[in-house]
Every structure is written in C-alpha cells, then in structure tokens.
Backbone as CSV, one residue per row, in Angstrom:
resi,resn,N_x,N_y,N_z,CA_x,CA_y,CA_z,C_x,C_y,C_z
1,MET,135.442,92.246,101.003,134.634,92.820,100.225,132.971,93.051,99.454
2,ARG,133.564,91.611,98.439,132.368,91.372,97.411,131.505,90.903,98.511
3,ASN,131.579,90.364,99.735,130.858,90.273,100.729,129.764,91.026,100.843
4,HIS,130.036,92.160,101.215,129.951,93.230,101.480,129.121,94.317,100.810
5,LEU,129.232,94.051,99.547,128.467,94.803,98.186,127.031,94.564,98.149
6,ILE,126.992,93.541,98.159,125.444,92.782,98.127,124.513,93.689,99.104
7,PRO,124.525,92.761,100.304,123.888,94.031,101.097,123.714,95.315,101.583
8,VAL,125.084,95.611,101.418,125.174,97.632,100.946,124.259,97.738,99.971
9,THR,124.402,97.808,98.905,123.636,97.889,98.078,122.305,97.553,98.078
10,ALA,121.321,96.755,98.278,120.625,96.473,98.902,119.697,97.317,99.663
11,ALA,120.797,97.636,100.482,119.518,98.927,101.643,119.892,100.140,101.428
12,ALA,120.977,100.592,100.175,120.774,101.343,99.412,119.482,101.539,98.622
13,LEU,119.388,100.746,97.381,117.638,100.420,97.172,116.833,100.852,97.795
14,VAL,116.629,99.780,99.121,115.666,100.432,99.776,115.402,101.428,100.057
15,ALA,116.731,102.239,100.113,116.069,103.697,101.204,115.860,104.921,99.555
16,VAL,116.174,104.453,98.389,116.353,105.603,97.534,114.433,105.650,97.002
17,SER,114.785,103.471,97.147,112.805,103.686,96.790,111.997,104.433,97.837
18,SER,112.355,104.276,99.059,111.546,105.378,99.906,111.297,106.776,99.709
19,PHE,112.626,107.389,99.271,112.502,108.548,99.247,111.643,108.746,98.101
20,ALA,111.678,107.769,96.813,110.913,108.292,95.836,109.451,108.086,95.716
21,PHE,108.975,107.283,96.523,107.782,106.822,96.823,107.077,108.239,97.842
22,ALA,108.060,108.464,98.816,107.353,109.821,99.669,107.376,110.936,98.594
23,ALA,108.803,111.233,97.425,108.643,112.459,96.841,106.904,112.231,95.551
24,THR,106.191,111.206,95.114,105.093,111.367,94.638,104.318,111.951,95.228
25,GLN,103.992,111.884,96.537,102.566,112.797,96.945,102.297,113.721,96.953
26,HIS,101.454,114.422,96.880,100.669,115.108,96.318,100.002,115.667,96.944
27,HIS,99.328,117.337,97.109,98.629,117.745,97.831,97.591,118.794,97.301
28,ALA,96.334,118.670,97.317,95.284,119.501,96.539,94.039,120.215,97.513
29,THR,93.994,121.131,97.260,92.930,121.955,97.814,92.050,122.762,97.469
30,GLY,90.587,122.307,97.897,89.705,123.491,97.066,87.994,122.400,97.618
31,SER,87.067,122.814,96.766,85.641,122.515,97.035,85.387,121.607,96.757
32,VAL,83.898,121.062,97.494,83.809,119.625,96.600,82.686,120.285,95.828
33,LYS,83.071,119.259,94.519,81.938,119.559,93.308,80.871,118.513,93.454
34,THR,81.550,117.525,93.907,80.900,115.938,93.495,81.937,114.628,94.238
35,TYR,80.725,113.849,94.443,81.489,112.884,95.787,80.321,111.668,95.502
36,ASP,80.967,110.455,94.847,79.865,109.582,94.573,80.700,107.931,94.731
37,SER,80.075,108.012,96.009,79.817,106.923,96.978,80.051,105.368,96.021
38,LYS,79.900,105.320,95.215,78.996,103.663,94.554,80.595,104.372,92.762
39,ALA,80.655,105.238,92.817,81.635,104.950,91.845,83.200,105.421,92.359
40,MET,83.143,105.469,93.765,84.549,105.833,94.617,85.083,106.887,93.448
41,THR,84.539,108.128,93.000,85.289,109.028,93.058,85.217,110.719,93.621
42,LEU,86.077,111.180,93.166,85.709,112.907,94.272,86.312,114.043,93.238
43,SER,85.869,114.860,92.582,85.973,116.155,91.946,85.961,117.064,92.511
44,LEU,86.207,118.120,92.702,87.006,119.353,93.243,86.616,120.554,92.035
45,ASP,86.218,122.311,92.826,85.877,122.725,92.082,86.067,123.667,91.233
46,ASP,87.722,123.241,90.910,88.707,123.169,90.121,89.248,122.605,89.224
47,GLY,87.746,120.830,88.749,88.308,120.606,87.811,88.356,118.680,87.415
48,SER,89.641,118.958,89.261,90.230,118.284,89.345,89.220,116.788,89.863
49,SER,89.623,115.305,89.300,88.626,114.231,89.975,90.008,114.051,90.338
50,TYR,90.120,112.838,91.837,90.391,111.490,91.948,89.731,110.410,92.278
51,THR,90.307,109.281,92.853,89.941,108.074,92.124,89.993,107.809,94.199
52,LEU,88.796,107.258,94.634,88.951,106.580,96.031,89.450,105.278,96.559
53,PRO,89.452,105.001,97.009,90.843,103.706,97.417,89.405,102.858,97.832
54,LYS,89.176,101.522,98.174,88.401,100.611,98.644,88.552,100.707,100.282
55,GLY,87.585,100.580,100.944,87.439,101.065,102.145,87.741,102.214,101.940
56,PHE,87.372,103.069,101.699,87.096,104.935,101.763,86.558,104.927,103.217
57,LYS,86.434,105.214,103.952,85.774,106.355,105.060,84.872,107.615,104.569
58,ASP,84.115,107.575,104.548,83.581,109.260,104.141,83.727,109.875,105.527
59,PRO,84.874,110.816,105.489,84.491,111.868,106.913,83.379,113.163,106.913
60,GLY,82.149,113.130,106.114,80.956,113.748,106.009,80.942,114.525,104.309
61,LEU,81.793,114.113,103.281,82.123,114.875,102.555,80.315,115.281,101.799
62,LYS,80.015,116.919,101.810,79.186,117.004,101.053,79.995,118.461,99.573
63,THR,79.237,118.401,99.341,79.370,119.818,98.156,79.950,121.624,98.467
64,GLY,80.484,121.452,98.345,80.775,122.838,97.945,81.715,122.953,99.882
65,GLU,81.970,121.666,100.556,82.627,121.487,101.324,84.074,121.555,101.312
66,LYS,85.269,122.477,102.028,86.135,122.733,101.323,86.993,121.418,102.240
67,VAL,88.157,120.675,100.960,88.756,119.925,101.490,90.060,119.388,101.096
68,ASN,91.478,118.498,101.751,92.717,118.875,101.800,92.663,117.635,101.293
69,VAL,93.219,117.008,99.957,93.326,115.866,99.582,94.434,115.683,99.531
70,ALA,95.703,114.039,99.808,96.796,113.787,99.817,96.212,112.562,98.266
71,TRP,97.232,112.507,97.376,97.085,111.328,96.450,98.475,111.249,96.143
72,GLN,98.591,109.962,94.532,99.553,109.688,94.053,98.932,109.140,92.865
73,GLN,99.437,110.006,91.759,99.434,110.457,90.339,99.391,107.970,90.136
74,ASN,98.840,107.163,89.384,98.562,106.035,89.296,98.542,105.573,87.431
75,GLY,100.112,105.949,86.843,99.020,106.118,85.241,98.483,107.536,85.063
76,THR,97.372,107.615,85.084,96.698,108.782,84.114,95.371,108.615,85.393
77,MET,95.204,107.832,86.881,94.472,108.031,87.217,94.981,109.068,88.927
78,LYS,94.226,109.823,89.946,94.852,110.767,90.830,94.468,109.781,91.743
79,MET,95.078,108.926,92.734,94.595,107.797,93.743,94.836,108.244,94.984
80,VAL,93.442,108.419,95.610,93.414,109.340,96.840,94.516,108.666,98.060
81,ASP,95.348,109.046,98.905,95.586,108.526,100.167,94.640,108.804,101.470
82,LYS,94.263,110.735,101.670,93.777,110.576,102.447,92.853,112.076,102.246
83,VAL,91.534,112.066,102.706,90.878,113.491,102.489,90.499,114.241,103.809
84,THR,91.008,115.225,104.041,90.444,116.059,105.423,89.684,116.986,104.966
85,ILE,88.691,117.396,106.042,87.732,118.877,106.137,88.554,119.752,106.467
86,GLU,88.639,120.707,105.610,89.067,121.443,106.174,88.084,122.841,107.494
87,LYS,88.773,122.680,108.482,88.162,123.914,109.129,88.137,125.208,109.169
C-alpha cells in the first residue's frame, strides 16, 4: 500500500497545481492609453498598467484602440499573457 501512496500523492499535487495556475489568470478590457515597446509596458484608460513579456509581438496597438488583456499577477507586477484587439 505504501508503494502506491507516493505516485498517487505526486499525481494529486500536479493536478492541484494545474488548477491553481489556471485560477490566477485574469482578463481586462479597455482602451490603450499608452504602449511603450522599449519599456515593454501597456497602460489602459482605466489607469491599469501591465508588463509585456520578452518577445511580445505587437498586434498593431494604437492609442485609443479597444483591447482585451489576459494577465497574471507576479508579485506587484501584472504580467501579460496575451493582448487581442477587439473588433
């Protein structure tokens, strides 16, 4: 019985950590206030600011454009996973 306990416990930990990761993703919608490709930041008109990942591919962000931002909290920073322009 003890030989089966370790693999079962490990599998349970992986499953729980996957759910915890999925639960931390957030979404925001708003208009672009500023986009700085050098500083890798994006600010929306509601005052929220986000840090863009290295290798971020600009989908054509312009001031005033309505976007949807998928992000995760990393300490005090809001790290962007994906930015999509709303049509």
